[in-house]
XYZ file of C-alpha atoms in Angstrom:
671
model
C 28.080 -9.127 19.760
C 27.886 -5.446 18.537
C 24.184 -4.467 18.500
C 22.549 -1.619 16.628
C 19.043 -0.215 17.205
C 17.695 0.916 13.805
C 14.630 2.501 12.292
C 13.944 4.234 8.938
C 11.358 6.414 7.356
C 10.180 6.028 3.722
C 7.864 7.601 1.236
C 4.307 6.282 1.125
C 3.248 5.974 -2.477
C -0.392 5.550 -3.468
C -1.463 2.681 -5.657
C -4.692 1.418 -7.335
C -6.473 -1.280 -5.494
C -9.715 -3.156 -6.261
C -11.903 -2.741 -3.211
C -15.555 -3.561 -2.999
C -16.006 -3.701 -6.793
C -14.360 -0.355 -7.464
C -10.827 0.903 -7.981
C -9.508 3.431 -5.558
C -6.219 4.872 -4.371
C -4.759 3.491 -1.177
C -1.323 3.804 0.563
C 1.123 1.056 0.171
C 2.610 1.790 3.612
C 6.049 2.437 2.279
C 6.442 -0.900 0.610
C 9.999 -1.651 -0.562
C 8.437 -3.574 -3.541
C 6.910 -0.363 -4.962
C 9.498 1.219 -7.299
C 8.304 4.746 -6.591
C 9.204 4.431 -2.908
C 12.493 5.394 -1.372
C 14.162 5.656 2.049
C 14.126 9.244 3.309
C 16.221 8.870 6.565
C 17.727 6.240 8.856
C 18.212 6.567 12.616
C 20.715 4.386 14.512
C 21.692 3.940 18.161
C 24.363 1.677 19.540
C 23.741 2.235 23.226
C 25.877 5.357 23.544
C 25.595 7.351 20.287
C 22.659 8.276 18.034
C 23.372 8.788 14.329
C 21.121 10.132 11.640
C 21.611 9.356 7.941
C 19.436 11.711 5.868
C 19.207 10.213 2.365
C 16.778 12.837 1.131
C 19.490 15.218 0.041
C 21.220 15.804 -3.389
C 24.372 14.072 -2.227
C 22.511 11.049 -0.868
C 24.966 8.654 -2.632
C 27.740 9.734 -0.296
C 25.351 9.453 2.728
C 24.360 5.980 1.658
C 28.013 4.984 1.309
C 28.684 6.311 4.794
C 25.789 4.288 6.234
C 26.893 1.092 4.523
C 30.335 1.527 5.940
C 28.896 2.290 9.390
C 26.649 -0.782 9.624
C 29.540 -3.120 8.840
C 30.678 -2.738 12.390
C 27.657 -4.507 13.769
C 26.361 -8.087 13.507
C 22.957 -7.667 15.156
C 20.261 -5.291 14.061
C 17.381 -4.538 16.440
C 14.056 -2.852 15.602
C 10.330 -2.801 16.266
C 8.854 -4.699 13.287
C 12.392 -5.095 12.021
C 11.221 -7.161 9.057
C 10.019 -4.044 7.278
C 13.376 -2.267 7.874
C 15.297 -5.397 6.790
C 13.547 -5.383 3.454
C 14.705 -1.840 2.877
C 18.188 -2.570 4.046
C 18.398 -5.306 1.480
C 17.274 -2.860 -1.214
C 19.981 -0.413 -0.122
C 22.649 -3.062 -0.529
C 23.063 -4.446 2.971
C 23.737 -8.215 2.957
C 20.933 -8.718 5.405
C 21.272 -12.483 5.682
C 24.642 -11.946 7.358
C 22.999 -10.243 10.301
C 21.096 -11.537 13.332
C 17.778 -9.819 13.584
C 16.010 -9.029 16.878
C 12.445 -7.812 16.721
C 11.061 -6.203 19.875
C 7.596 -6.658 18.348
C 7.719 -10.438 18.107
C 9.493 -10.563 21.510
C 6.652 -8.675 23.089
C 4.172 -11.033 21.473
C 5.880 -14.020 23.159
C 6.162 -12.104 26.544
C 2.421 -11.411 26.369
C 1.812 -15.169 25.985
C 0.236 -14.505 22.586
C -2.521 -12.284 24.025
C -1.265 -9.127 22.303
C -1.728 -9.205 18.595
C -1.539 -6.626 15.783
C -2.388 -3.103 17.018
C -1.766 -3.924 20.685
C 1.925 -4.507 19.702
C 2.351 -1.106 18.130
C 5.390 0.762 19.424
C 3.147 3.576 20.744
C 1.336 0.999 22.862
C 4.312 -0.993 24.026
C 6.940 1.716 24.704
C 5.127 3.377 27.730
C 5.154 0.058 29.516
C 8.925 0.113 29.493
C 9.500 3.768 30.282
C 9.312 5.013 26.746
C 7.509 8.076 25.540
C 4.689 8.808 23.106
C 5.532 9.745 19.522
C 4.558 12.936 17.680
C 0.909 12.460 16.652
C 1.041 15.306 14.189
C 3.262 13.279 11.864
C 0.573 10.572 11.666
C -2.025 13.215 10.885
C 0.182 14.524 8.094
C 0.443 11.036 6.516
C -3.256 10.381 7.007
C -3.918 13.675 5.243
C -2.023 12.530 2.218
C 1.223 14.337 2.823
C 4.348 12.527 1.561
C 7.146 11.927 3.931
C 9.489 14.200 1.857
C 7.000 17.071 2.372
C 7.074 16.832 6.215
C 9.366 19.533 7.792
C 12.744 17.829 8.492
C 12.895 18.978 12.039
C 9.611 17.171 12.814
C 10.432 14.086 10.818
C 13.863 13.681 12.444
C 12.456 14.148 15.865
C 9.852 11.467 15.052
C 12.595 9.071 13.910
C 14.656 9.716 16.963
C 11.758 8.862 19.313
C 11.180 5.633 17.287
C 14.764 4.585 17.890
C 14.725 5.794 21.528
C 11.542 3.943 22.318
C 12.770 0.769 20.643
C 15.888 0.918 22.772
C 13.822 1.345 25.963
C 11.578 -1.627 25.019
C 14.555 -3.797 24.139
C 16.321 -3.122 27.464
C 13.068 -3.432 29.352
C 12.126 -6.765 27.794
C 15.384 -8.298 28.934
C 14.337 -7.496 32.566
C 10.804 -8.885 32.083
C 9.850 -11.484 34.594
C 9.125 -14.006 31.793
C 12.155 -13.297 29.605
C 14.379 -16.020 30.921
C 11.558 -18.506 31.120
C 10.499 -17.845 27.525
C 13.998 -17.195 26.089
C 13.806 -20.298 23.836
C 10.586 -19.167 22.209
C 11.923 -15.591 21.929
C 15.013 -16.843 20.162
C 12.903 -19.024 17.859
C 10.481 -16.157 17.025
C 13.384 -13.837 16.150
C 15.148 -16.495 14.028
C 11.853 -16.940 12.245
C 11.891 -13.271 11.108
C 14.546 -14.107 8.547
C 12.333 -16.848 7.093
C 9.269 -14.513 7.016
C 11.373 -11.726 5.392
C 12.767 -14.222 2.870
C 9.351 -15.517 1.795
C 8.074 -11.935 1.281
C 11.206 -10.884 -0.551
C 11.307 -13.929 -2.918
C 7.695 -13.318 -3.859
C 5.137 -15.564 -5.642
C 5.099 -15.550 -9.421
C 1.638 -14.984 -10.956
C 0.472 -15.867 -14.452
C -2.177 -13.161 -15.044
C -3.206 -14.654 -18.408
C -4.365 -17.829 -16.562
C -6.118 -15.533 -14.079
C -8.066 -13.835 -16.841
C -9.191 -17.156 -18.254
C -10.384 -18.289 -14.816
C -12.255 -15.110 -14.012
C -13.899 -14.945 -17.430
C -15.236 -18.493 -16.801
C -16.697 -17.475 -13.486
C -18.196 -14.212 -14.890
C -19.819 -16.163 -17.710
C -21.366 -18.614 -15.178
C -22.510 -15.650 -13.053
C -24.260 -13.985 -16.026
C -26.103 -17.220 -16.826
C -27.261 -17.632 -13.247
C -28.225 -14.001 -13.051
C -30.383 -14.324 -16.158
C -32.204 -17.320 -14.688
C -32.697 -15.587 -11.338
C -34.151 -12.463 -13.026
C -36.569 -14.568 -15.043
C -37.722 -16.357 -11.927
C -38.211 -13.169 -9.878
C -39.915 -10.983 -12.474
C -43.518 -12.218 -11.784
C -43.103 -11.191 -8.141
C -41.846 -7.654 -8.858
C -43.851 -4.542 -9.561
C -43.587 -3.341 -13.159
C -40.299 -1.479 -13.818
C -38.387 -2.823 -10.852
C -35.236 -4.932 -11.174
C -33.840 -7.473 -8.769
C -30.371 -6.476 -7.548
C -28.075 -9.417 -6.885
C -24.821 -10.104 -5.215
C -25.303 -8.738 -1.718
C -24.779 -10.745 1.470
C -27.599 -8.629 2.982
C -30.029 -10.097 0.405
C -29.243 -13.628 1.396
C -29.709 -12.737 5.059
C -33.074 -11.071 4.355
C -34.189 -13.922 2.152
C -33.531 -16.593 4.737
C -34.695 -14.754 7.874
C -37.395 -12.556 6.469
C -36.008 -9.489 8.351
C -34.962 -6.082 7.316
C -31.263 -5.608 7.772
C -30.328 -2.090 9.096
C -27.792 -1.396 6.378
C -30.432 -1.941 3.728
C -32.281 1.109 4.939
C -29.376 3.344 3.991
C -30.311 3.274 0.303
C -34.048 2.351 0.028
C -34.306 3.043 -3.707
C -31.407 0.740 -4.445
C -32.994 -2.070 -2.387
C -36.570 -1.567 -3.437
C -36.615 -4.359 -5.992
C -35.300 -6.853 -3.521
C -37.589 -5.728 -0.706
C -40.613 -6.089 -2.975
C -39.504 -9.523 -4.015
C -39.177 -10.621 -0.437
C -42.654 -9.204 0.365
C -44.401 -10.911 -2.527
C -42.623 -14.219 -2.420
C -42.527 -16.298 0.740
C -39.997 -19.120 0.458
C -40.528 -21.016 3.678
C -43.549 -22.518 5.404
C -43.910 -22.580 9.222
C -42.251 -25.969 9.574
C -39.332 -24.680 7.540
C -38.789 -21.876 9.985
C -38.483 -24.509 12.786
C -35.967 -26.437 10.559
C -34.005 -23.273 9.927
C -33.736 -22.691 13.687
C -32.497 -26.238 14.117
C -30.006 -25.796 11.308
C -28.641 -22.669 13.014
C -28.323 -24.676 16.252
C -26.609 -27.626 14.541
C -24.039 -25.454 12.900
C -23.675 -22.940 15.650
C -20.297 -22.683 17.336
C -16.975 -22.868 15.472
C -17.952 -25.357 12.796
C -16.797 -23.279 9.904
C -20.293 -23.191 8.351
C -20.809 -19.418 8.766
C -22.716 -19.332 12.155
C -21.067 -17.763 15.086
C -23.947 -17.822 17.533
C -24.893 -19.633 20.704
C -27.322 -22.597 20.165
C -30.898 -21.477 19.607
C -30.045 -17.827 19.393
C -29.822 -15.796 16.163
C -26.948 -13.411 15.836
C -26.884 -10.149 14.000
C -23.425 -9.137 12.776
C -22.423 -5.910 10.986
C -23.705 -7.203 7.661
C -26.841 -9.041 8.844
C -27.662 -12.621 9.784
C -25.161 -15.314 9.057
C -25.977 -17.743 6.312
C -24.896 -21.301 5.564
C -25.037 -23.401 2.453
C -25.013 -26.494 4.689
C -28.042 -25.219 6.650
C -29.976 -24.477 3.462
C -29.197 -27.853 2.036
C -30.426 -29.497 5.244
C -33.629 -27.487 5.163
C -34.218 -28.222 1.498
C -33.900 -31.955 2.258
C -36.775 -31.726 4.785
C -39.190 -30.810 1.895
C -40.441 -27.675 3.609
C -39.049 -25.217 1.090
C -41.790 -24.559 -1.484
C -41.323 -26.503 -4.689
C -41.035 -23.399 -6.862
C -38.553 -21.863 -4.447
C -36.122 -24.713 -4.435
C -34.725 -23.718 -7.794
C -34.392 -20.063 -6.799
C -32.583 -20.857 -3.574
C -30.213 -23.174 -5.356
C -29.450 -20.637 -8.122
C -28.986 -17.858 -5.598
C -26.514 -19.901 -3.573
C -24.543 -20.713 -6.745
C -24.558 -17.091 -7.834
C -23.425 -15.853 -4.400
C -20.661 -18.473 -4.315
C -19.254 -17.351 -7.633
C -19.645 -13.647 -6.811
C -17.794 -14.136 -3.504
C -15.066 -16.213 -5.235
C -14.306 -13.542 -7.833
C -14.144 -10.738 -5.325
C -12.334 -12.522 -2.534
C -9.958 -14.777 -4.416
C -9.223 -13.545 -7.915
C -9.062 -9.807 -7.139
C -7.186 -10.509 -3.982
C -4.337 -11.909 -6.002
C -4.628 -9.705 -9.065
C -4.452 -6.419 -7.204
C -1.383 -7.512 -5.156
C 0.887 -8.172 -8.219
C 3.918 -5.888 -8.123
C 5.732 -4.563 -11.225
C 8.098 -7.537 -11.235
C 5.078 -9.829 -11.832
C 5.176 -11.293 -8.370
C 3.162 -10.968 -5.136
C 5.176 -9.861 -2.142
C 2.572 -10.297 0.532
C 2.867 -10.203 4.306
C 3.394 -13.206 6.495
C 2.561 -12.049 9.968
C 4.065 -13.860 13.042
C 1.903 -11.896 15.507
C -1.507 -11.979 13.905
C -2.986 -14.969 15.741
C -3.206 -15.984 19.411
C -1.867 -19.394 18.575
C 1.293 -18.322 16.824
C 0.413 -19.603 13.333
C 1.064 -17.210 10.493
C -1.637 -14.941 9.281
C -1.360 -13.456 5.802
C -2.529 -10.289 4.091
C -2.064 -8.285 0.994
C -3.257 -10.731 -0.114
C -4.518 -13.484 2.296
C -2.750 -16.486 0.888
C -4.099 -18.675 3.689
C -7.648 -18.214 2.570
C -7.359 -19.377 -1.096
C -9.600 -22.386 -1.860
C -8.067 -25.893 -1.747
C -8.143 -28.249 -4.692
C -10.822 -30.390 -2.995
C -13.188 -27.535 -2.282
C -16.217 -27.068 -4.519
C -15.154 -30.005 -6.758
C -11.928 -28.254 -7.724
C -13.779 -25.405 -9.570
C -12.220 -22.643 -7.515
C -8.869 -23.046 -9.124
C -7.320 -19.673 -8.489
C -4.114 -21.406 -7.361
C -3.452 -22.128 -11.036
C -2.268 -18.548 -11.172
C 0.668 -19.316 -8.928
C 3.482 -20.645 -11.164
C 7.245 -21.028 -11.057
C 9.569 -18.115 -11.802
C 11.497 -20.570 -13.998
C 8.614 -21.035 -16.474
C 8.453 -24.454 -18.056
C 11.726 -25.383 -16.273
C 10.272 -24.875 -12.826
C 7.730 -26.450 -10.482
C 5.839 -25.511 -7.337
C 6.411 -28.078 -4.497
C 4.206 -28.425 -1.407
C 5.637 -30.702 1.263
C 2.842 -31.081 3.795
C 2.823 -32.436 7.373
C 0.358 -35.294 7.697
C -2.073 -35.018 10.644
C 0.356 -32.910 12.612
C -2.436 -31.585 14.972
C -3.344 -35.118 16.032
C 0.229 -36.088 16.433
C 0.720 -33.098 18.666
C -2.406 -34.033 20.615
C -1.003 -37.528 21.222
C 2.302 -36.073 22.339
C 1.048 -33.294 24.553
C -1.471 -35.651 26.282
C 1.098 -38.432 26.647
C -1.028 -41.044 24.928
C 1.254 -44.029 24.580
C -1.323 -45.914 22.475
C -1.688 -42.973 20.105
C 2.029 -42.508 19.733
C 2.413 -46.289 19.126
C -0.377 -46.232 16.487
C 1.529 -43.413 14.625
C 4.741 -45.401 14.843
C 2.980 -48.449 13.404
C 1.295 -46.381 10.632
C -2.244 -46.992 11.826
C -4.800 -44.794 10.010
C -6.517 -43.232 12.974
C -9.480 -42.021 10.874
C -10.268 -45.467 9.411
C -9.690 -47.480 12.627
C -11.915 -45.229 14.787
C -14.593 -45.059 12.121
C -14.751 -48.840 11.897
C -15.292 -49.161 15.625
C -17.932 -46.410 15.703
C -19.925 -47.769 12.678
C -19.939 -51.340 14.051
C -20.987 -50.035 17.468
C -23.674 -47.699 16.105
C -25.176 -49.755 13.217
C -24.387 -53.233 14.453
C -21.727 -55.921 14.022
C -19.937 -55.993 10.687
C -21.770 -52.855 9.464
C -18.454 -51.389 8.331
C -17.412 -54.589 6.543
C -20.805 -54.860 4.808
C -20.908 -51.189 3.698
C -19.984 -50.072 0.184
C -16.787 -48.316 -0.620
C -18.803 -45.052 -0.808
C -20.204 -45.692 2.634
C -16.830 -46.376 4.136
C -15.396 -43.168 2.549
C -18.223 -41.127 4.003
C -17.895 -42.723 7.423
C -14.115 -42.160 7.384
C -14.634 -38.481 6.436
C -17.116 -38.178 9.290
C -14.643 -39.651 11.749
C -11.890 -37.424 10.416
C -14.028 -34.350 11.059
C -14.737 -35.626 14.627
C -11.051 -36.369 15.261
C -10.007 -32.863 14.241
C -13.029 -31.420 16.002
C -11.569 -32.703 19.216
C -8.625 -30.360 18.637
C -11.103 -27.470 18.555
C -13.034 -28.543 21.653
C -16.207 -29.280 19.675
C -19.022 -31.494 20.934
C -20.969 -34.208 19.134
C -24.098 -33.117 17.299
C -25.910 -36.464 17.084
C -25.847 -40.088 18.256
C -23.522 -41.258 15.437
C -21.014 -38.518 16.278
C -21.231 -39.490 19.891
C -20.161 -43.001 18.867
C -17.278 -41.524 16.851
C -16.176 -39.460 19.856
C -16.376 -42.553 22.042
C -14.324 -44.509 19.520
C -11.522 -41.934 19.892
C -11.631 -41.707 23.672
C -11.772 -45.478 24.055
C -8.273 -45.903 22.595
C -6.862 -42.583 23.774
C -8.287 -41.908 27.276
C -5.213 -39.711 28.079
C -6.564 -37.125 25.636
C -9.714 -36.530 27.799
C -7.534 -36.370 30.948
C -5.244 -33.801 29.341
C -8.184 -31.706 28.204
C -9.532 -31.567 31.747
C -6.085 -30.705 33.245
C -5.421 -28.053 30.640
C -8.628 -26.223 31.575
C -7.797 -26.563 35.243
C -4.273 -25.074 34.737
C -5.722 -22.124 32.844
C -8.204 -21.386 35.631
C -5.487 -21.600 38.198
C -2.655 -19.815 36.432
C -4.301 -17.798 33.635
C -2.177 -19.532 31.002
C -1.220 -22.982 29.690
C 2.467 -23.920 29.290
C 3.112 -26.442 26.521
C 5.457 -29.266 27.637
C 6.517 -29.637 23.967
C 7.674 -26.197 22.945
C 7.631 -24.446 26.238
C 5.424 -21.731 24.803
C 2.843 -20.201 27.177
C -0.653 -19.571 25.871
C -2.399 -16.762 27.732
C -5.935 -16.810 29.051
C -5.722 -13.924 31.590
C -9.489 -13.395 31.427
C -10.469 -16.990 31.966
C -11.894 -16.148 35.413
C -13.998 -13.222 34.227
C -17.765 -13.830 34.025
C -17.963 -14.094 30.289
C -14.981 -16.446 30.006
C -16.004 -18.453 33.036
C -19.378 -19.266 31.380
C -17.436 -20.573 28.432
C -18.249 -17.931 25.887
C -16.399 -14.810 24.637
C -18.176 -12.138 22.623
C -17.719 -14.012 19.336
C -19.295 -17.251 20.712
C -16.162 -19.206 21.255
C -15.162 -19.437 24.911
C -11.842 -20.062 26.622
C -12.805 -23.715 27.100
C -12.756 -24.255 23.395
C -9.628 -22.258 22.935
C -7.954 -23.990 25.865
C -8.091 -27.232 23.953
C -7.298 -25.623 20.642
C -4.497 -23.010 21.163
C -1.796 -25.342 22.539
C -2.361 -27.910 19.670
C -2.664 -25.415 16.892
C 0.131 -23.289 18.337
C 2.623 -26.108 18.809
C 1.760 -27.629 15.353
C 2.333 -24.262 13.750
C 5.634 -23.704 15.529
C 6.929 -27.168 14.573
C 6.099 -26.372 10.917
C 7.805 -23.028 11.282
C 10.919 -24.590 12.810
C 11.030 -26.991 9.919
C 11.414 -24.054 7.579
C 14.328 -22.728 9.593
C 15.891 -26.190 9.394
C 15.099 -26.554 5.723
C 16.532 -23.219 4.764
C 19.786 -24.082 6.574
C 19.913 -27.523 4.850
C 19.480 -25.907 1.463
C 22.234 -23.481 2.107
C 24.641 -26.203 3.468
C 23.868 -28.390 0.368
C 24.627 -25.479 -1.941
C 21.328 -26.099 -3.686
C 20.535 -23.193 -6.005
C 17.332 -22.431 -7.676
C 15.196 -23.193 -4.632
C 12.975 -20.560 -2.999
C 10.665 -20.954 0.016
C 7.842 -18.684 -0.936
C 5.176 -19.389 1.680
C 3.712 -21.444 4.449
C -0.033 -22.258 4.533
C -0.984 -24.018 7.765
C 1.044 -27.264 7.702
C 2.302 -27.019 4.198
C 5.444 -25.266 2.866
C 5.228 -23.762 -0.605
C 8.499 -23.887 -2.587
C 9.338 -22.587 -6.067
C 12.297 -24.541 -7.592
C 14.010 -25.469 -10.781
C 13.246 -28.963 -12.031
C 16.891 -30.084 -11.866
C 16.785 -29.661 -8.047
C 13.604 -31.676 -7.561
C 15.005 -35.015 -6.400
C 17.534 -33.556 -4.040
C 15.054 -31.084 -2.653
C 12.579 -33.840 -1.909
C 15.231 -35.671 0.160
C 16.065 -32.565 2.120
C 12.399 -31.782 2.797
C 11.566 -35.224 4.124
C 14.776 -35.449 6.233
C 14.584 -32.013 7.823
C 10.803 -31.750 8.328
C 10.431 -35.242 9.816
C 13.461 -34.759 12.121
C 12.756 -31.544 13.921
C 13.890 -32.680 17.397
C 17.399 -31.059 17.286
C 15.946 -27.688 16.543
C 13.087 -28.229 19.027
C 15.596 -28.913 21.797
C 17.751 -25.850 20.737
C 14.749 -23.602 21.361
C 14.082 -25.024 24.842
C 11.496 -27.673 23.939
C 11.557 -31.399 24.501
C 12.123 -34.101 21.863
C 9.014 -35.604 20.260
C 8.190 -39.254 20.845
C 5.510 -39.257 18.170
C 6.900 -39.516 14.598
C 6.204 -36.765 12.087
C 5.300 -37.664 8.510
C 5.445 -35.504 5.381
C 3.507 -35.868 2.216
C 5.316 -34.674 -0.892
C 3.654 -33.158 -3.985
C 4.678 -30.912 -6.844
C 3.249 -29.556 -10.078
C 3.365 -26.913 -12.800
C 1.435 -24.598 -10.496
C 0.072 -24.464 -6.970
C -3.289 -26.075 -7.945
C -2.214 -28.981 -10.034
C -0.221 -30.943 -7.438
C 0.671 -34.605 -7.919
C 1.858 -36.720 -5.077
C 5.156 -38.545 -5.408
């Protein structure tokens, strides 16, 4: 298998980006999807000979031809963050799908048991561990100073490129001698095979209808202006003459709720004067409300997704002030301790902030990322999370609001449409309850596995037991449809909360937890054993995928007490990482299997464009829809062959896939 170590240097064009409510120039980091960019030089090493191809010369066509002829002699391309180089090779005319890709960056991630992410995996950080050398820092300073790659002296640039290739070679050879390489070889092979899928999703891109986006954002801006007008009218009596209330700041909400001056506010006292005077002259909460607020902070403290990242009964100051929570405010309002005239103001301010955040975070996140071809070519990062699930940036496609959130009003996903126009659809095959299925598998719960084989709805069956136990016999049967839906949703939250190591907040939740553990006692046994293994070994090895999840600091003082600096300790993560990580890897494996099935079936007009948690996003022509559905259900629900190939064990629990499609990513109908 002829192998070639490769790295390339490109220009770094500037582009306009909407950041913090203003446009500014930022680097695109040499993106191959920016037409102004080009490859400047390519360095290659085959184990005995280093070759430099300098494309930044007048006769670059002949140099490029020579390079394309040279690379034909190899079938494996190796690099550190090879996905970036692979994009450019495709642009240059290399049939990249014909090559096996090996990425020393994702290999290092696996060897670190997922403890190294992002910057810790940079070549400068990794190479010295394998006998490599440091790169030339002056080159980085030139880039940071705005100098284009073509302006850097060739002798410096070529030396920099050579060290990149040399260090990658040292890392590649060193990794093969790593004490964990053989043990984790299956996960290493899987992670490298996944690079092609990640590269393909980015290269295909996501088609965006900006006209729909303009309609959506205009609607939100109109609603914001109406809310702003009402807030100004309310606040005016409490402001000194001539002062105006400035809205839209997270700091304001923090100061409003906690009555404290946030340090960052002091940086521009004139700008904040109107708000400070409003707070001083208008007291929203009475004393009892302050107690309720503290309880709300405690109730929604650790890892609940409500905005608080603090230990119980302890307020937390972050970089932008105290955390806020709509749920906490709603709970306080229900107690009756918010002043009558303040209820309207608090409600309006929450609605205003919600819309303001939506426009900045969601709409502009998509709009500024659209490339000249009308598509978004974002980044799907394999090494951005400790669990192994994808992270996403430029833009963050994982953070877009779902259809069910905020009554479907945050419909930015309508902007994502098919490249085939009216002849195309967006499909979203989605794994059903994959985390809970993995939990049953990893804990060896025969009852849980049997229930999934029999099609039992875990949320409903456990909710029925809990409600009858808590409220009395036949309480479930005597409840209304609305009651039963709310109870099931509550049990569903508890069931998934178990995956995150959360604890019950009240007596009803205790009953719901008990309902789960009654039928699946093996889950509790596994949770205890997982924590014991981590304390003993410093990592947990999944029996499903064979992946190792690192907790090397579990015995340090902070971790042993159960908390890290962000409020979530190793005990929570010990129960979460293996479940989330294995579920994510199964979903990623299904994409590898699906891509192969699409190719073997000769199905054209089908493009995998993203993966968001347990859902695969596919852009396809309508005439492929029926055949594609069959391929998705077959390959995604039968992942065992690929799982075994990568060193895992076959699943006993069945996987299930929900199929949906629509004219855009938001309007999905199940079929």
